[in-house]
Structures are given as C-alpha cells and as structure tokens.
C-alpha cells in the first residue's frame, strides 16, 4: 500500500501515459489532478494504440477507480467522446468519476483561447486551443462553472448569462467575431450534466478514505514541470501546476500522504509550442530524432521540437518536485545516432557559467548550453529487459544522469509497448 505520483520533468510528452498504464495494473485508484484535454497520453497495448486526453491512463488496466479530481478542467464533450472510444474497443468505463468541484471548459473558453492565439496572425504561445487557460482564469476569478453546477438548472443558467455578457462583448467588440447564444449553451450543458450525473461525485472524500485504508493510489500528472505556471518558462507554459505539489490542491490530498514521487524524463528533450529551448537541435540531427522518436503531438499532431538532454532544467524540475525515483524513457531512440551530448551548465550572455535554471525567460533565449559529450551505442536495445543487457555506453548515459542529479533511475523504457521496460527496483 502506498501513494505514487507520476509527473513529467521536461516540456510534456515524456511518456507519462505509458508509465501510468504500467503502474496502474497494481493500483486501486488512478487520479488525474490538473490540466485537461490538452494532454495526450499514448498507451500501446500490443499493436493497438490508445491516446488518452482527459481520462486517466489507468483506465485501461486499473481494477479499481479512475478519478478526474477537482484540479482538472473538464470539457464534458471531450470526456464523453473519450468514454465512447474506449467502450467501442470493448473496455469498461463505469469506474471513471469526476469531481463535483472540477471546473467546466465552456465553448467560450475554447473560442477565447483560439482568438487570442490567432491574434496578430501566427501563434502567440502555441497552446492546444482547448480552452485551458481561459477556464483556469475564470476559476481564479471566481466566475467559473463547476461540474456540480451542471446539475442545478437555475445556477447554471445564471452563470452562463453572467459570463456571456462579458465574453460576448469581448468577442464582438475586441475580436470582431460572432457572439454566443445563452439558450443554446444552457440547453447543451444541462443535457451534458444529466448524462454525466452518476459520475459526478465528491472525489476528495473517496481519495482520503482510500489513503486511510492503505490502498495503492497513483496520481497521474499531465504536462510537465517546465510548463508549470510558476516554475516553467513563463509565459510559455500551461495554466496549472503539473508538479507533485499540484496533487495536494488538485486532488485534496495532504502533503504528508505523498510517498513515491516518480519523475519521468525522455533520454533527450522535446517541446511543442513556443518558448525557449536551450538545447534545441534545429538541424538534420533534430529532424532525425523527430522521425525515429515519432515526435509528433498526440493532441494536435504538431511536430515536436527536439534537442539534447538538458540536466540544468532537469535538476530544477527534480528540486521543485522532490523526485525520489526517476524514469528515463525512449533510450532506444538514441541508438545509432553517434556521439551524444548532455547539457550540464549554461553560459549566460555575460559569460558566467551557471548550473541552475533562471526565472528570466527572455534571457534564457541567449543562454548557451555547455555540453558533456558521451560515446553512443549502435545496438538495438528495444528487446533488453534487464539493465545488464544494455550496452556499456547506454549504461554510462543513465549513470551520468543519476550522478548529476543524485537520484536513482528505477525504470528505463526502451519502447512504446507495455513490456518494453527495464525495471531496476520494484516500487510496488
Ligand atoms: P505523455 O504525454 O507523457 O504521456 O507522452 P506522449 O504519449 O504524448 O508521447 C510519448 C510517445 O512516446 C508516445 O508515442 C509513446 O508511445 C512513446 N513512447 C513512450 N515510451 C517510449 C520508449 O521508451 N521508446 C519509444 N520508442 N517510444 C516510447
Ligand atoms: P502531455 O500531458 C506537451 C503545451 C502547449 C503550449 C503550452 C500551453 O501530453 O505531456 P495549453 O493548451 O495548455 O494552454 O498550452 O503547453 N502543452 C503541452 N505540451 N504535452 C502536453 O501534455 C501539453 N499540454 C500543453 O503546446 O506550448
Ligand atoms: Mg503527450
């Protein structure tokens, strides 16, 4: 019995879904605590590919309950679509529940996100246009609509009316776009509430009871620390806290209940969307890694930017999260690409060498990574299942990361499939 938190340590898409899927087989609960359907978590079961956006990746294997907790922003239509997809593949979903406190992504959030992104032509932040930022804004401004509101016709109508007064005026006057109709949205969301009512519950009670009953509880993060609203590369971030700290507020769990803090990092770095990326390889090698690693967004299909592993940012992410177990994914992608580089320091614009991450996003664009060069390996490692089966240079690569961060790598992932793992220490 224990609690496990799986979080991303880079810019998202580290393979959290795959790891959550593997760990969820032994979990009584799998809980999403932040983000929304901006996430894209891929799980391969044999040849079959599942991409989960809003549902916890545990939905495929967890025998207990899957919970979308209060910190998540929920697009009910996306939720239903995902439930239907999973059910069409013969799997059950009656173990999935949503917090009554979770905020609802409304059509005006999606439009606001889209219009802002498209302002002045081009993309501003490079969001997923799922309405995430505007929904969290309304939550903080205390004008948001919560899942519980979908079950109360009077409250729902009043809130939609109030919100649309302001939003419609922005759409019309500022963006010069059409306005939305109160009646249409009210009817649609009332019907969605009716459809989902049996799944809308007080999740914090159940989660805390499960903690008291010594159940295995897995908290699944979406996005990653470098996209964290406080500790990422602001403003090129998402609007939630994808850190281990986010579990406490996002699921209603006390900090003392969190035990195994599992950080997932790719053996290199990718980023989708705008923002600084010190170790980016904007060249043929970067394109090579993109092709071999299949680095295309699971939610938007956008090509992911690729680059070398950045230990400066990884150290920052491990510090903020208090990671005590590391997972390195996609080591197989680095096979046969020659010498490998790992950033250990940055050189600032005035020539200072530093090994910590900066709060100045603007300055970061001018920082130059300082690399350690490691020998690569040529062998295909996708069939390795024990650490000893890895080539010496692949082991050196892993151990270099461990030594720099002072944290053990407990799992090395060598392929997208469930079984393609090297587990050095069982956590469960
Ligand atoms: P997430 O958002 O962190 O869950 O990650 P994504 O699912 O968006 O992206 C990770 C991609 O890498 C998916 O296509 C996975 O199937 C794939 N993947 C995960 N682990 C490995 C691995 O060890 N090797 C390879 N080659 N692919 C992996
Ligand atoms: P998973 O869970 C990678 C990025 C977007 C954009 C920024 C803000 O699959 O790792 P948002 O729509 O959240 O307002 O966009 O964050 N982003 C992700 N990048 N993986 C994700 O999720 C992401 N979710 C958001 O590309 O740069
Ligand atoms: Mg993803």
Coordinates of C-alpha atoms and ligand atoms in Angstrom, one line a residue:
X1 CA 0.0 0.0 0.0
X2 CA 1.3 3.4 -0.9
X3 CA 0.8 6.6 -2.9
X4 CA 2.6 7.2 -6.2
X5 CA 2.9 10.4 -8.1
X6 CA 3.9 10.3 -11.8
X7 CA 4.9 13.7 -13.2
X8 CA 6.7 15.0 -16.3
X9 CA 10.0 16.7 -15.8
X10 CA 10.6 18.4 -19.2
X11 CA 8.1 20.1 -21.6
X12 CA 5.5 17.3 -21.7
X13 CA 5.2 14.1 -23.7
X14 CA 7.9 12.2 -21.7
X15 CA 5.9 9.0 -21.8
X16 CA 3.9 9.5 -18.6
X17 CA 0.9 7.7 -20.1
X18 CA 2.9 4.6 -20.8
X19 CA 4.4 4.6 -17.3
X20 CA 1.0 5.2 -15.6
X21 CA -0.5 2.4 -17.6
X22 CA 2.2 0.0 -16.4
X23 CA 1.9 1.1 -12.8
X24 CA -1.9 1.2 -12.8
X25 CA -2.2 -2.6 -13.1
X26 CA -1.3 -2.7 -9.4
X27 CA -3.3 0.4 -8.3
X28 CA -6.6 0.7 -6.6
X29 CA -7.1 4.3 -7.7
X30 CA -5.6 6.3 -10.6
X31 CA -6.2 10.1 -10.2
X32 CA -5.7 13.0 -12.6
X33 CA -5.2 16.2 -10.6
X34 CA -4.6 19.0 -13.1
X35 CA -4.7 20.0 -16.8
X36 CA -7.5 18.9 -19.1
X37 CA -7.8 17.5 -22.6
X38 CA -4.7 19.5 -23.6
X39 CA -2.9 16.3 -22.5
X40 CA -2.2 13.5 -24.9
X41 CA -1.1 10.3 -23.2
X42 CA -0.3 7.4 -25.5
X43 CA -0.6 3.8 -24.4
X44 CA 0.2 0.8 -26.7
X45 CA -1.4 -2.5 -25.9
X46 CA 0.2 -4.8 -28.4
X47 CA -0.5 -3.3 -31.8
X48 CA -3.4 -1.3 -30.5
X49 CA -2.9 2.4 -29.8
X50 CA -4.9 4.4 -27.2
X51 CA -4.5 8.1 -26.8
X52 CA -6.0 9.4 -23.5
X53 CA -6.6 13.1 -23.1
X54 CA -8.9 13.6 -20.2
X55 CA -9.3 10.1 -18.8
X56 CA -6.5 8.8 -16.5
X57 CA -4.3 6.5 -18.5
X58 CA -5.1 3.9 -15.7
X59 CA -8.5 3.5 -17.3
X60 CA -7.2 0.5 -19.4
X61 CA -5.7 -1.6 -16.6
X62 CA -6.8 -0.3 -13.2
X63 CA -9.2 -2.7 -11.5
X64 CA -10.3 0.0 -9.0
X65 CA -11.5 3.5 -9.7
X66 CA -10.2 6.2 -12.1
X67 CA -10.8 9.7 -10.8
X68 CA -10.7 13.1 -12.5
X69 CA -10.2 15.3 -9.5
X70 CA -11.1 18.9 -8.6
X71 CA -7.9 20.4 -10.1
X72 CA -8.7 19.2 -13.6
X73 CA -10.6 21.4 -16.1
X74 CA -13.2 19.2 -17.8
X75 CA -14.6 19.5 -21.3
X76 CA -17.7 17.3 -20.9
X77 CA -18.0 16.7 -24.6
X78 CA -14.4 15.6 -24.8
X79 CA -15.0 13.3 -21.8
X80 CA -18.0 11.6 -23.5
X81 CA -16.1 11.2 -26.8
X82 CA -13.2 9.5 -25.0
X83 CA -15.5 7.3 -23.0
X84 CA -17.2 6.2 -26.2
X85 CA -13.9 5.5 -27.9
X86 CA -12.7 3.3 -25.0
X87 CA -16.1 1.5 -24.8
X88 CA -16.1 0.9 -28.6
X89 CA -12.9 -1.1 -28.1
X90 CA -14.7 -3.4 -25.6
X91 CA -13.4 -1.8 -22.4
X92 CA -15.4 -0.8 -19.4
X93 CA -15.6 2.8 -18.2
X94 CA -18.1 2.6 -15.3
X95 CA -15.1 3.0 -12.9
X96 CA -14.4 6.6 -14.1
X97 CA -15.6 9.5 -11.9
X98 CA -15.3 13.3 -12.0
X99 CA -15.1 15.7 -9.0
X100 CA -18.1 17.9 -8.4
X101 CA -15.6 20.7 -7.8
X102 CA -13.8 20.4 -11.2
X103 CA -14.3 23.4 -13.5
X104 CA -16.0 23.0 -16.8
X105 CA -14.4 24.1 -20.1
X106 CA -17.2 26.0 -21.8
X107 CA -17.4 26.8 -25.6
X108 CA -16.4 30.5 -24.8
X109 CA -13.2 29.3 -23.2
X110 CA -12.2 27.4 -26.4
X111 CA -13.0 30.4 -28.6
X112 CA -11.2 32.8 -26.3
X113 CA -8.1 30.6 -26.4
X114 CA -8.3 30.3 -30.2
X115 CA -8.9 34.0 -30.9
X116 CA -6.0 35.0 -28.6
X117 CA -3.7 32.6 -30.2
X118 CA -4.6 33.8 -33.7
X119 CA -4.4 37.5 -32.8
X120 CA -1.9 39.4 -34.9
X121 CA -1.6 36.4 -37.2
X122 CA 0.6 33.4 -36.2
X123 CA 0.6 31.8 -32.8
X124 CA 1.3 33.6 -29.5
X125 CA 2.0 30.8 -27.0
X126 CA 1.3 27.8 -29.2
X127 CA -1.5 26.5 -26.9
X128 CA -3.5 23.4 -27.8
X129 CA -6.6 25.7 -28.2
X130 CA -8.6 23.5 -25.8
X131 CA -9.7 26.5 -23.6
X132 CA -7.4 25.5 -20.7
X133 CA -6.1 29.0 -19.9
X134 CA -9.4 30.8 -20.1
X135 CA -11.1 28.1 -17.9
X136 CA -8.5 28.4 -15.2
X137 CA -8.7 32.2 -15.4
X138 CA -12.5 32.0 -14.6
X139 CA -11.8 29.6 -11.8
X140 CA -9.4 32.0 -10.2
X141 CA -11.7 35.0 -10.9
X142 CA -14.4 33.0 -9.1
X143 CA -16.8 33.2 -12.0
X144 CA -16.2 29.6 -13.3
X145 CA -18.8 26.9 -13.8
X146 CA -18.2 23.7 -11.9
X147 CA -19.4 20.2 -12.6
X148 CA -21.8 20.4 -9.7
X149 CA -23.4 23.5 -11.5
X150 CA -24.4 21.3 -14.4
X151 CA -26.8 19.6 -12.1
X152 CA -28.6 22.7 -11.0
X153 CA -30.6 24.4 -13.8
X154 CA -31.1 27.8 -12.1
X155 CA -27.4 28.2 -11.1
X156 CA -26.3 27.0 -14.5
X157 CA -28.4 29.5 -16.4
X158 CA -27.5 32.4 -14.2
X159 CA -23.8 31.7 -14.5
X160 CA -23.9 31.3 -18.3
X161 CA -25.9 34.5 -18.6
X162 CA -23.4 36.4 -16.5
X163 CA -20.4 35.0 -18.3
X164 CA -21.7 35.5 -21.8
X165 CA -22.5 39.2 -21.1
X166 CA -18.8 39.9 -20.7
X167 CA -17.4 37.3 -23.1
X168 CA -19.8 38.2 -25.9
X169 CA -18.8 41.8 -25.6
X170 CA -15.1 40.9 -26.0
X171 CA -15.9 38.6 -28.9
X172 CA -17.9 41.2 -30.7
X173 CA -16.0 44.4 -29.9
X174 CA -12.4 43.3 -29.5
X175 CA -12.1 40.3 -31.7
X176 CA -14.9 41.2 -34.2
X177 CA -16.3 37.7 -34.0
X178 CA -19.8 36.4 -33.7
X179 CA -21.4 36.2 -30.2
X180 CA -22.8 33.1 -28.5
X181 CA -26.3 32.3 -27.5
X182 CA -27.2 31.7 -23.8
X183 CA -30.1 29.4 -24.5
X184 CA -28.2 27.1 -26.8
X185 CA -25.3 26.7 -24.4
X186 CA -27.6 26.3 -21.4
X187 CA -29.6 23.5 -23.1
X188 CA -26.5 21.7 -24.2
X189 CA -24.7 21.8 -20.9
X190 CA -27.8 20.9 -18.9
X191 CA -28.2 17.8 -21.1
X192 CA -24.5 17.0 -20.6
X193 CA -24.9 17.3 -16.8
X194 CA -27.9 14.9 -17.0
X195 CA -25.9 12.4 -19.0
X196 CA -22.9 12.5 -16.6
X197 CA -24.7 12.9 -13.3
X198 CA -23.9 9.4 -11.9
X199 CA -20.2 10.0 -12.4
X200 CA -20.1 13.4 -10.7
X201 CA -19.1 12.8 -7.0
X202 CA -17.1 14.3 -4.1
X203 CA -13.8 12.7 -5.1
X204 CA -11.7 14.2 -2.2
X205 CA -13.7 12.2 0.3
X206 CA -13.1 8.9 -1.5
X207 CA -9.4 9.6 -2.1
X208 CA -8.7 10.4 1.5
X209 CA -10.7 7.3 2.6
X210 CA -8.6 5.2 0.3
X211 CA -5.4 6.7 1.8
X212 CA -6.7 5.8 5.3
X213 CA -7.5 2.3 4.1
X214 CA -3.9 1.9 2.8
X215 CA -4.9 1.4 -0.8
X216 CA -2.5 1.9 -3.7
X217 CA -3.2 5.3 -5.2
X218 CA -1.5 6.6 -8.3
X219 CA -1.7 10.3 -9.2
X220 CA -1.1 10.9 -12.9
X221 CA 0.3 14.3 -13.9
X222 CA -0.3 15.9 -17.3
X223 CA 2.1 18.3 -19.0
X224 CA 5.3 18.8 -17.0
X225 CA 7.4 21.0 -14.7
X226 CA 8.9 23.2 -17.4
X227 CA 5.3 24.0 -18.4
X228 CA 4.3 24.8 -14.8
X229 CA 2.5 28.1 -14.3
X230 CA 5.0 29.1 -11.6
X231 CA 8.2 27.3 -12.3
X232 CA 8.2 26.8 -16.1
X233 CA 9.3 29.1 -18.8
X234 CA 6.5 31.7 -18.2
X235 CA 4.5 32.8 -20.2
X236 CA 5.2 29.8 -22.5
X237 CA 3.6 27.5 -20.0
X238 CA 0.2 25.9 -19.3
X239 CA -2.2 27.3 -16.7
X240 CA -1.9 24.7 -14.0
X241 CA 0.6 23.2 -11.6
X242 CA 1.8 19.9 -13.1
X243 CA 4.2 19.4 -10.1
X244 CA 3.9 17.0 -7.2
X245 CA 2.7 19.9 -5.2
X246 CA -0.2 20.2 -7.6
X247 CA -1.5 16.9 -6.2
X248 CA -2.3 18.4 -2.9
X249 CA -4.5 21.2 -4.2
X250 CA -5.6 19.3 -7.3
X251 CA -6.9 16.2 -5.5
X252 CA -7.4 17.4 -1.9
X253 CA -4.6 15.3 -0.5
X254 CA -2.3 16.4 2.4
X255 CA 1.4 16.7 1.5
X256 CA 2.2 14.1 4.2
X257 CA 0.3 11.5 2.2
X258 CA 2.7 11.6 -0.8
X259 CA 5.3 9.0 -0.8
X260 CA 6.8 7.8 -4.1
X261 CA 7.5 10.8 -6.3
X262 CA 8.2 9.5 -9.7
X263 CA 9.7 11.9 -12.3
X264 CA 9.5 10.9 -16.0
X265 CA 12.1 12.3 -18.4
X266 CA 12.9 11.4 -22.0
X267 CA 16.6 10.5 -22.7
X268 CA 16.6 13.7 -24.9
X269 CA 14.3 16.7 -24.9
X270 CA 11.2 17.7 -26.9
X271 CA 8.9 20.7 -26.8
X272 CA 5.8 21.5 -28.7
X273 CA 4.6 25.1 -28.8
X274 CA 6.6 28.3 -28.5
X275 CA 9.2 29.3 -25.8
X276 CA 12.9 29.0 -25.1
X277 CA 14.6 25.6 -25.6
X278 CA 18.3 26.0 -24.9
X279 CA 19.4 22.5 -26.1
X280 CA 17.2 22.6 -29.3
X281 CA 18.6 20.9 -32.4
X282 CA 17.1 22.9 -35.2
X283 CA 19.0 20.8 -37.8
X284 CA 19.2 17.5 -39.6
X285 CA 20.0 15.6 -36.4
X286 CA 17.0 17.1 -34.7
X287 CA 14.8 16.0 -37.6
X288 CA 16.3 12.6 -37.4
X289 CA 15.4 12.3 -33.7
X290 CA 11.9 13.5 -34.5
X291 CA 11.4 10.8 -37.2
X292 CA 13.0 8.0 -35.1
X293 CA 11.2 9.0 -32.0
X294 CA 7.9 9.7 -33.7
X295 CA 7.9 13.1 -32.2
X296 CA 4.5 14.5 -33.3
X297 CA 2.0 15.8 -30.8
X298 CA -0.6 13.3 -29.5
X299 CA -3.2 16.0 -29.2
X300 CA -2.6 18.5 -32.0
X301 CA -0.4 16.4 -34.4
X302 CA 2.2 19.3 -34.4
X303 CA 5.8 18.3 -35.0
X304 CA 7.7 18.4 -31.7
X305 CA 10.9 20.4 -31.4
X306 CA 13.8 18.2 -30.5
X307 CA 17.1 18.6 -28.7
X308 CA 19.7 17.2 -26.3
X309 CA 19.0 16.2 -22.8
X310 CA 19.2 19.3 -20.5
X311 CA 20.3 18.4 -17.0
X312 CA 20.2 22.0 -15.8
X313 CA 16.4 22.1 -16.3
X314 CA 16.0 18.5 -15.2
X315 CA 17.7 19.4 -11.9
X316 CA 15.3 22.3 -11.4
X317 CA 12.3 20.0 -12.1
X318 CA 13.6 17.4 -9.7
X319 CA 14.1 20.0 -7.0
X320 CA 10.7 21.6 -7.2
X321 CA 9.0 18.2 -7.4
X322 CA 11.2 16.4 -4.7
X323 CA 11.6 13.5 -7.1
X324 CA 12.8 10.3 -5.4
X325 CA 12.5 7.9 -8.3
X326 CA 13.4 8.7 -11.9
X327 CA 12.1 7.1 -15.1
X328 CA 14.1 7.6 -18.3
X329 CA 12.1 6.9 -21.5
X330 CA 12.9 6.5 -25.2
X331 CA 16.5 5.5 -24.6
X332 CA 16.1 3.3 -27.7
X333 CA 15.7 6.4 -29.9
X334 CA 19.3 7.3 -29.2
X335 CA 20.7 4.1 -30.5
X336 CA 22.9 4.5 -33.5
X337 CA 23.0 8.3 -33.8
X338 CA 26.7 8.7 -32.9
X339 CA 28.1 10.7 -30.0
X340 CA 25.6 12.1 -27.6
X341 CA 25.6 15.4 -25.8
X342 CA 24.1 16.3 -22.4
X343 CA 23.9 19.9 -21.2
X344 CA 25.3 20.3 -17.7
X345 CA 25.6 24.1 -17.4
X346 CA 24.6 27.2 -19.2
X347 CA 26.8 30.1 -20.2
X348 CA 24.9 33.4 -19.6
X349 CA 25.1 36.4 -22.0
X350 CA 27.9 37.9 -19.8
X351 CA 30.0 34.8 -19.9
X352 CA 29.1 33.4 -16.4
X353 CA 28.8 29.6 -16.2
X354 CA 25.8 28.5 -14.1
X355 CA 24.2 25.2 -13.3
X356 CA 20.7 26.4 -12.1
X357 CA 17.6 27.4 -14.0
X358 CA 16.7 31.0 -14.5
X359 CA 13.4 32.8 -13.9
X360 CA 14.2 35.1 -16.8
X361 CA 12.6 33.6 -19.8
X362 CA 13.8 36.4 -22.1
X363 CA 17.4 35.9 -21.0
X364 CA 17.2 32.1 -21.5
X365 CA 17.0 32.6 -25.3
X366 CA 20.6 33.9 -25.1
X367 CA 22.0 31.3 -22.8
X368 CA 24.3 28.8 -24.4
X369 CA 24.3 25.2 -23.1
X370 CA 27.6 23.7 -22.1
X371 CA 27.7 20.0 -23.0
X372 CA 29.4 16.9 -21.8
X373 CA 30.0 14.6 -24.8
X374 CA 29.4 10.9 -24.3
X375 CA 30.1 7.9 -26.5
X376 CA 26.9 6.5 -28.2
X377 CA 26.0 2.9 -28.9
X378 CA 24.9 1.1 -32.1
X379 CA 22.9 -1.8 -30.7
X380 CA 19.2 -2.1 -30.9
X381 CA 18.1 -2.1 -27.2
X382 CA 14.3 -2.5 -27.7
X383 CA 14.5 -6.1 -26.6
X384 CA 16.6 -5.5 -23.4
X385 CA 14.6 -6.3 -20.3
X386 CA 17.4 -6.2 -17.7
X387 CA 19.9 -3.5 -17.0
X388 CA 22.8 -5.8 -17.7
X389 CA 21.6 -6.4 -21.3
X390 CA 22.2 -2.7 -22.1
X391 CA 25.4 -1.8 -24.0
X392 CA 28.1 -0.3 -21.7
X393 CA 27.7 3.2 -23.2
X394 CA 23.9 3.2 -22.7
X395 CA 24.5 2.3 -19.0
X396 CA 27.1 5.1 -18.8
X397 CA 24.5 7.5 -20.2
X398 CA 22.0 6.5 -17.5
X399 CA 24.6 6.7 -14.7
X400 CA 25.7 10.1 -15.9
X401 CA 22.2 11.3 -15.3
X402 CA 22.0 9.6 -11.9
X403 CA 25.3 11.0 -10.7
X404 CA 24.5 14.6 -11.8
X405 CA 21.0 14.6 -10.2
X406 CA 21.8 12.3 -7.2
X407 CA 18.6 10.3 -7.9
X408 CA 18.2 6.7 -8.9
X409 CA 16.8 5.7 -12.3
X410 CA 14.4 3.0 -11.3
X411 CA 12.9 2.3 -14.7
X412 CA 14.4 2.6 -18.2
X413 CA 11.9 2.5 -21.0
X414 CA 13.1 1.1 -24.3
X415 CA 10.0 1.1 -26.5
X416 CA 6.4 2.2 -26.5
X417 CA 4.9 -1.2 -25.6
X418 CA 3.8 -2.2 -22.1
X419 CA 6.5 -4.8 -21.7
X420 CA 9.4 -2.7 -23.1
X421 CA 10.8 -1.8 -19.7
X422 CA 13.9 -2.4 -17.6
X423 CA 12.8 -2.2 -14.0
X424 CA 15.8 -1.9 -11.7
X425 CA 13.8 -1.8 -8.5
X426 CA 10.2 -2.8 -8.0
X427 CA 8.3 0.1 -6.3
X428 CA 5.1 -1.8 -5.6
Ligands
LIG1 P1 2.9 11.7 -22.4 O1 2.1 12.9 -22.8 O2 4.0 12.0 -21.4 O3 2.0 10.5 -21.9 O4 3.7 11.2 -23.7 P2 3.1 11.0 -25.2 O5 2.2 9.8 -25.2 O6 2.5 12.3 -25.6 O7 4.4 10.9 -26.0 C1 5.3 9.8 -25.8 C2 5.4 9.0 -27.1 O8 6.5 8.1 -27.0 C3 4.2 8.0 -27.3 O9 4.0 7.9 -28.7 C4 4.6 6.7 -26.7 O10 4.0 5.6 -27.3 C5 6.1 6.7 -27.0 N1 7.0 6.1 -26.0 C6 6.9 6.0 -24.7 N2 7.9 5.4 -24.1 C7 8.7 5.1 -25.2 C8 10.0 4.4 -25.3 O11 10.7 4.1 -24.3 N3 10.5 4.3 -26.5 C9 9.9 4.7 -27.7 N4 10.4 4.5 -28.8 N5 8.7 5.3 -27.6 C10 8.1 5.5 -26.4
LIG2 P1 1.1 16.0 -22.0 O1 0.3 15.7 -20.8 C1 3.2 18.8 -24.4 C2 1.9 23.0 -24.2 C3 1.3 23.6 -25.5 C4 1.7 25.1 -25.3 C5 1.5 25.2 -23.8 C6 0.2 25.9 -23.3 O2 0.7 15.2 -23.2 O3 2.5 15.9 -21.7 P2 -2.3 24.9 -23.2 O4 -3.2 24.4 -24.3 O5 -2.0 24.0 -22.1 O6 -2.7 26.3 -22.7 O7 -0.9 25.2 -24.0 O8 1.7 24.0 -23.2 N1 1.2 21.7 -23.8 C7 1.8 20.5 -23.9 N2 2.9 20.2 -24.5 N3 2.5 17.9 -23.8 C8 1.3 18.3 -23.2 O9 0.6 17.5 -22.4 C9 0.9 19.6 -23.2 N4 -0.1 20.3 -22.8 C10 0.1 21.6 -23.1 O10 1.8 23.0 -26.6 O11 3.1 25.2 -25.6
LIG3 MG1 1.6 13.9 -24.5

